[in-house]
Amino acid sequence: MAHSQNPPVFTLAEARTIGQPIADPSNSTVLPARFGGGSLALLQDTLLIETLAHFNRERIPERVVHARAAAAWGEFEVTHDISHLTTAKFLNGIGKKTKVLQRISTVGGATGSAETVRDVRGFSVKFFTEEGNHDIVGNDIPVFFVRDPVKFPSLNRSHKKNPRSNTADETMFWDFHVNNQEGVHALMHLFGSRGIPASLRNINGFGVHTYKLVAVDGSFKYCKFHFKPIGGVQNMSPEDAAKNAGENADYHTADLFNAIENGDYPVWTLYVQVMEPKVAETYPVNIFDITKTWPHKDFPLLPVGNMTLNKNPHNYFEDVEQAAFSPSNMVPGISVTPDPMLQARMFAYPDAQRYRLGVNYQQLASNRALSRVYTPYERDGAASFNGNYGGEPNYVRSDFTVAKPGQKSIEHDEWAGGKVGIHEIPVSDADFAQATELWNIFGTQPGEQEGFVKNVAGAIQDIPKKLQEGTIAMFSKVHPDIGRKLQAELNSAGKISASAQSQESARSYQLIFDVQVSQDRTGIFVAARPLTPIGIVSGERCGGPRASLPAPTVFTGRPLRGTLVISHDKRQEDVFDVVQLTLQGEVQSIIRLSSGSYCKIKKPLILMSSVKVANEFEQIDAEDPHTVTYQTEFFFDIPDFTTLPSSHGNNTPKRLPPSMRVVKSDFISAATAEIHNSGSIAGTCDVTYKIAACVFAGGRLKSDASREIILMPIEDKPPPLEPEDFGKEYRLVGATSLRPSWGLRKSLMVVVSSMEPRPLTFSNREEGCESTEVLLHLKTEGLSDGNKSRSSDVFFSGRAKGSYVNGRGTAISVGCVEEDKVRNK
Ligand code: HEM
């Protein structure tokens, strides 16, 4: 503040003419205080009323898009004269300097949103030229998502928040793009490493549209504007971006502000690409379609000048929030083209600004042209403060006006002529060609293709399967490798896409069945590959919640993926806190013995457990308004083999016949068996699997549901699991049973679910005993107790005994937990 010589005195907004200046703006005028307390405020206290009333009106509408931004003032200096191309004075004459205001924004986020996010960056520059303001309102990527302006509001809504939940919604995003695939090229840019800049000082800027440069003789060339940062493009890893977004929402603004404050001024070089109108007529790329670029090899970048940002805003609201950039602000020598997006923008921006800033927004400090403005036919209106043209005639064609006519502008070219109508450019292979080129360029930079795939996979992993499939199909058209890699990425993250599903489920339903059973010293192995759902049974107890397991929609490889749905009456509260999902199997063999009699053998086959706590469920729309419905996804990683426990009651043999072989059969869940050791006696072997869900509230079973599945064949038999395989980290559920036991140092029963998830199955080490001892490192994480989640992390280790419990999940009994190995974090 430069007031030290003549400091101002506090006053009211319209300074007082009677009475005193404001002695203390922190005190209201009130009746004398009574009883040692406060007193009545008075309407006559203009200071109080003005202060409160103005505060209520401090906000103006934020920009409907590009609301979040940083900005700075600077200077553009011509380094290469292009007066042969354009009459625009600010681009002509080496050394010519022009004041600029630059604003760099994210697109989707609101004013206070985090800056280090994956988004396009807006790149707006206002040149305060001697011929009026010229604005380049571009982006940091060279292409755009749509080419028909009527789609623009939809595009942006799909990138913003869900209208119901007010949360970011990947489903909306991909739903829009899968159904409007002309944007695939822009998506390639957005999900590449440039999608998150390291700094706003290190991004490109593109005018994106094709403009015209008009020469002194009226001839023109088409052109595109490019800004390149002198310091090169630099990006931020998604991990750093997430961290920075969490720690400092203003990360990019602070970086730009501090750099300029420290004299480290960012500089960009402005280039143009130019194209002869004749070339445009036959060039294979439509130059008025902003989903396309012009190849640099055909249209090289011609340098024009450097733009340096050297001054921070003196006040953000006045300089930046009130700034109004618009592609319609053009100086002579640069002209519009029949690009429908550009045409629409020329209306949309001033319209938005009249609404956002008021009809006289051009008079505001950051928009006021340096050259003389004379528009007596635009006057009055709210908040006019430019003298309002005094007594100058307020109608056209007056003999009394002091103004003289300006120069006639160059006419539009004929090329765009033709019949007016809806001329949609349908999405074709041509829309994928440049995206493919970009993918190939990614291939020349280490890690770029992988990064792209990872970024997209991360964004689509939780969207509906149909949309996942659509997204993969769309990117597969760019290059089949992208589809394959996306698929692999999703598979490895356990987020299987629907394209895999369509193939796999088709295969699954062939109902071919082939199980191999063999034995070694540790037990009997059944090699099997799941899975297909074939039925659903749902149950309800005690009037509690209803649980159901709708048909899993995705199958690929080994993981079985499904959805668990729980619904209950709206009036009930806290109806469930834990749901235990188990995958159970049973082998049923009927073997004809040499004596002629039959032996029936039933064996539990696989038992895997996964526990879902209440806060892992999301509420979904229920058809019935009196019902609340939740759902969660689960999956089981089915082992390629399992060990059959050998003890199964007194009436059946302890082991299956050693050389029993199950051969392929054509019909469901049945296979012919032969027993070699006692004279090739045939039998049958049925294997059934089911998934069961048990819903608990306060430790009591409230409801259950189950569904049967069948197995698919497997080629190779992997080695059996050993106790050493359990050295991983498991999530501890069932904290209530754990808590009372802390002090006792006794064995305690805890239920664990594998995080990977991997099956907690145990080899059959001891005859007659279905458990073995393994060392587990258990950890609790965000345990849910009804709706309250406990976040204390508890680590402990101890000897763990694995056992199958009640057919309802893997329970581990942990013996002798030593206190020094237990710690709370
Ligand atoms: C039909 C298409 C489009 C429409 C209707 C549209 C509309 C708008 C509107 C209404 C604003 C807010 C203006 C304000 O309140 O001051 C805006 C901001 C912006 N738009 Fe667009 N836009 C379109 C396409 C584009 C394209 C293709 C680009 C990039 C090439 C772009 C870049 C920007 C930028 C950078 C801003 C922020 C301006 C600033 O810094 O104040 N827009 N757009």
PDB file of C-alpha atoms and ligand atoms in Angstrom, residues 61-67 69-70 102-107 120-125 136-153 155-156 206-209 211 290 320-321 323-327 339-357, ligand 1:
ATOM      1  CA  PRO A  61     -21.560 -15.618 -10.048  1.00  0.00           C
ATOM      2  CA  GLU A  62     -18.480 -17.665 -10.732  1.00  0.00           C
ATOM      3  CA  ARG A  63     -17.696 -18.503 -14.349  1.00  0.00           C
ATOM      4  CA  VAL A  64     -19.915 -21.370 -15.432  1.00  0.00           C
ATOM      5  CA  VAL A  65     -16.749 -23.142 -16.612  1.00  0.00           C
ATOM      6  CA  HIS A  66     -13.085 -22.330 -15.939  1.00  0.00           C
ATOM      7  CA  ALA A  67     -14.017 -20.845 -12.549  1.00  0.00           C
ATOM      8  CA  ALA A  69      -7.698 -19.839 -12.024  1.00  0.00           C
ATOM      9  CA  ALA A  70      -4.477 -18.015 -11.472  1.00  0.00           C
ATOM     10  CA  GLN A 102      -3.123 -13.897 -18.747  1.00  0.00           C
ATOM     11  CA  ARG A 103      -5.468 -16.236 -16.893  1.00  0.00           C
ATOM     12  CA  ILE A 104      -4.868 -19.990 -16.572  1.00  0.00           C
ATOM     13  CA  SER A 105      -7.727 -22.094 -15.280  1.00  0.00           C
ATOM     14  CA  THR A 106      -8.965 -25.586 -14.638  1.00  0.00           C
ATOM     15  CA  VAL A 107     -12.238 -26.232 -16.434  1.00  0.00           C
ATOM     16  CA  VAL A 120      -7.688 -29.330 -19.318  1.00  0.00           C
ATOM     17  CA  ARG A 121      -6.157 -25.940 -18.472  1.00  0.00           C
ATOM     18  CA  GLY A 122      -7.721 -22.844 -19.972  1.00  0.00           C
ATOM     19  CA  PHE A 123      -5.150 -20.455 -21.434  1.00  0.00           C
ATOM     20  CA  SER A 124      -6.591 -16.961 -21.880  1.00  0.00           C
ATOM     21  CA  VAL A 125      -4.548 -14.000 -22.989  1.00  0.00           C
ATOM     22  CA  ILE A 136      -6.851 -15.583 -27.415  1.00  0.00           C
ATOM     23  CA  VAL A 137      -9.020 -17.796 -25.229  1.00  0.00           C
ATOM     24  CA  GLY A 138      -7.518 -21.232 -25.640  1.00  0.00           C
ATOM     25  CA  ASN A 139      -6.528 -24.353 -23.822  1.00  0.00           C
ATOM     26  CA  ASP A 140      -3.357 -26.254 -22.966  1.00  0.00           C
ATOM     27  CA  ILE A 141      -4.323 -29.066 -25.349  1.00  0.00           C
ATOM     28  CA  PRO A 142      -4.580 -28.468 -29.100  1.00  0.00           C
ATOM     29  CA  VAL A 143      -7.970 -30.096 -29.658  1.00  0.00           C
ATOM     30  CA  PHE A 144     -11.393 -30.062 -28.081  1.00  0.00           C
ATOM     31  CA  PHE A 145     -13.948 -32.712 -27.050  1.00  0.00           C
ATOM     32  CA  VAL A 146     -16.851 -31.671 -29.267  1.00  0.00           C
ATOM     33  CA  ARG A 147     -17.266 -29.873 -32.586  1.00  0.00           C
ATOM     34  CA  ASP A 148     -20.941 -28.970 -32.364  1.00  0.00           C
ATOM     35  CA  PRO A 149     -21.537 -26.068 -29.962  1.00  0.00           C
ATOM     36  CA  VAL A 150     -24.922 -27.400 -28.927  1.00  0.00           C
ATOM     37  CA  LYS A 151     -23.079 -30.170 -27.094  1.00  0.00           C
ATOM     38  CA  PHE A 152     -20.925 -27.798 -25.064  1.00  0.00           C
ATOM     39  CA  PRO A 153     -23.181 -27.468 -21.988  1.00  0.00           C
ATOM     40  CA  LEU A 155     -19.977 -31.885 -22.177  1.00  0.00           C
ATOM     41  CA  ASN A 156     -19.293 -29.657 -19.207  1.00  0.00           C
ATOM     42  CA  PHE A 206      -3.295 -23.344 -28.054  1.00  0.00           C
ATOM     43  CA  GLY A 207      -5.818 -21.057 -29.705  1.00  0.00           C
ATOM     44  CA  VAL A 208      -7.352 -24.333 -30.921  1.00  0.00           C
ATOM     45  CA  HIS A 209      -9.625 -22.802 -33.566  1.00  0.00           C
ATOM     46  CA  TYR A 211      -8.532 -18.118 -37.439  1.00  0.00           C
ATOM     47  CA  ILE A 290     -11.521 -28.446 -33.525  1.00  0.00           C
ATOM     48  CA  VAL A 320      -8.993 -11.514 -12.351  1.00  0.00           C
ATOM     49  CA  GLU A 321     -12.499 -12.284 -11.153  1.00  0.00           C
ATOM     50  CA  ALA A 323     -11.737 -10.015 -16.150  1.00  0.00           C
ATOM     51  CA  ALA A 324     -13.772 -10.909 -19.212  1.00  0.00           C
ATOM     52  CA  PHE A 325     -11.981 -12.834 -21.942  1.00  0.00           C
ATOM     53  CA  SER A 326     -13.788 -13.583 -25.170  1.00  0.00           C
ATOM     54  CA  PRO A 327     -12.870 -14.948 -28.598  1.00  0.00           C
ATOM     55  CA  ASP A 339     -15.954 -22.928 -37.321  1.00  0.00           C
ATOM     56  CA  PRO A 340     -19.333 -23.367 -35.572  1.00  0.00           C
ATOM     57  CA  MET A 341     -17.670 -23.632 -32.179  1.00  0.00           C
ATOM     58  CA  LEU A 342     -15.903 -20.332 -32.657  1.00  0.00           C
ATOM     59  CA  GLN A 343     -19.091 -18.699 -33.899  1.00  0.00           C
ATOM     60  CA  ALA A 344     -20.986 -19.930 -30.829  1.00  0.00           C
ATOM     61  CA  ARG A 345     -18.256 -18.808 -28.484  1.00  0.00           C
ATOM     62  CA  MET A 346     -18.404 -15.334 -29.918  1.00  0.00           C
ATOM     63  CA  PHE A 347     -21.925 -15.108 -28.582  1.00  0.00           C
ATOM     64  CA  ALA A 348     -21.497 -17.133 -25.386  1.00  0.00           C
ATOM     65  CA  TYR A 349     -18.674 -15.237 -23.697  1.00  0.00           C
ATOM     66  CA  PRO A 350     -19.993 -11.650 -23.792  1.00  0.00           C
ATOM     67  CA  ASP A 351     -23.400 -13.071 -22.879  1.00  0.00           C
ATOM     68  CA  ALA A 352     -21.933 -14.842 -19.862  1.00  0.00           C
ATOM     69  CA  GLN A 353     -20.074 -11.699 -18.889  1.00  0.00           C
ATOM     70  CA  ARG A 354     -23.111  -9.444 -19.083  1.00  0.00           C
ATOM     71  CA  TYR A 355     -24.769 -11.842 -16.659  1.00  0.00           C
ATOM     72  CA  ARG A 356     -21.728 -12.367 -14.471  1.00  0.00           C
ATOM     73  CA  LEU A 357     -20.347  -8.812 -14.346  1.00  0.00           C
TER      74      LEU A 357
HETATM   75  C1  HEM B   1     -19.378 -23.742 -28.012  1.00  0.00           C
HETATM   76  C2  HEM B   1     -18.286 -23.840 -27.302  1.00  0.00           C
HETATM   77  C3  HEM B   1     -18.014 -23.070 -26.056  1.00  0.00           C
HETATM   78  C4  HEM B   1     -18.829 -22.307 -25.275  1.00  0.00           C
HETATM   79  C5  HEM B   1     -20.296 -22.052 -25.469  1.00  0.00           C
HETATM   80  C6  HEM B   1     -18.030 -21.799 -24.191  1.00  0.00           C
HETATM   81  C7  HEM B   1     -18.504 -21.012 -23.181  1.00  0.00           C
HETATM   82  C8  HEM B   1     -17.748 -20.478 -22.173  1.00  0.00           C
HETATM   83  C9  HEM B   1     -18.236 -19.593 -21.156  1.00  0.00           C
HETATM   84  C10 HEM B   1     -19.667 -19.128 -21.036  1.00  0.00           C
HETATM   85  C11 HEM B   1     -17.210 -19.259 -20.366  1.00  0.00           C
HETATM   86  C12 HEM B   1     -17.234 -18.330 -19.163  1.00  0.00           C
HETATM   87  C13 HEM B   1     -16.921 -16.953 -19.605  1.00  0.00           C
HETATM   88  C14 HEM B   1     -16.995 -15.949 -18.486  1.00  0.00           C
HETATM   89  O1  HEM B   1     -17.875 -16.055 -17.633  1.00  0.00           O
HETATM   90  O2  HEM B   1     -16.165 -15.027 -18.489  1.00  0.00           O
HETATM   91  C15 HEM B   1     -16.060 -19.918 -20.880  1.00  0.00           C
HETATM   92  C16 HEM B   1     -14.811 -19.801 -20.357  1.00  0.00           C
HETATM   93  C17 HEM B   1     -13.695 -20.287 -20.993  1.00  0.00           C
HETATM   94  N1  HEM B   1     -13.651 -21.097 -22.106  1.00  0.00           N
HETATM   95 FE1  HEM B   1     -15.195 -21.673 -23.207  1.00  0.00          FE
HETATM   96  N2  HEM B   1     -16.753 -22.243 -24.331  1.00  0.00           N
HETATM   97  C18 HEM B   1     -16.708 -23.014 -25.469  1.00  0.00           C
HETATM   98  C19 HEM B   1     -15.611 -23.633 -25.993  1.00  0.00           C
HETATM   99  C20 HEM B   1     -14.336 -23.424 -25.565  1.00  0.00           C
HETATM  100  C21 HEM B   1     -13.169 -23.848 -26.252  1.00  0.00           C
HETATM  101  C22 HEM B   1     -13.163 -24.629 -27.568  1.00  0.00           C
HETATM  102  C23 HEM B   1     -12.116 -23.414 -25.533  1.00  0.00           C
HETATM  103  C24 HEM B   1     -10.655 -23.557 -25.821  1.00  0.00           C
HETATM  104  C25 HEM B   1     -10.200 -23.550 -27.028  1.00  0.00           C
HETATM  105  C26 HEM B   1     -12.617 -22.701 -24.393  1.00  0.00           C
HETATM  106  C27 HEM B   1     -11.846 -22.085 -23.444  1.00  0.00           C
HETATM  107  C28 HEM B   1     -12.343 -21.331 -22.407  1.00  0.00           C
HETATM  108  C29 HEM B   1     -11.505 -20.646 -21.460  1.00  0.00           C
HETATM  109  C30 HEM B   1     -10.001 -20.630 -21.421  1.00  0.00           C
HETATM  110  C31 HEM B   1     -12.357 -19.999 -20.586  1.00  0.00           C
HETATM  111  C32 HEM B   1     -11.944 -19.130 -19.387  1.00  0.00           C
HETATM  112  C33 HEM B   1     -11.874 -17.693 -19.803  1.00  0.00           C
HETATM  113  C34 HEM B   1     -11.276 -16.882 -18.681  1.00  0.00           C
HETATM  114  O3  HEM B   1     -10.086 -17.103 -18.399  1.00  0.00           O
HETATM  115  O4  HEM B   1     -11.986 -16.065 -18.102  1.00  0.00           O
HETATM  116  N3  HEM B   1     -13.969 -22.738 -24.436  1.00  0.00           N
HETATM  117  N4  HEM B   1     -16.406 -20.675 -21.969  1.00  0.00           N
END
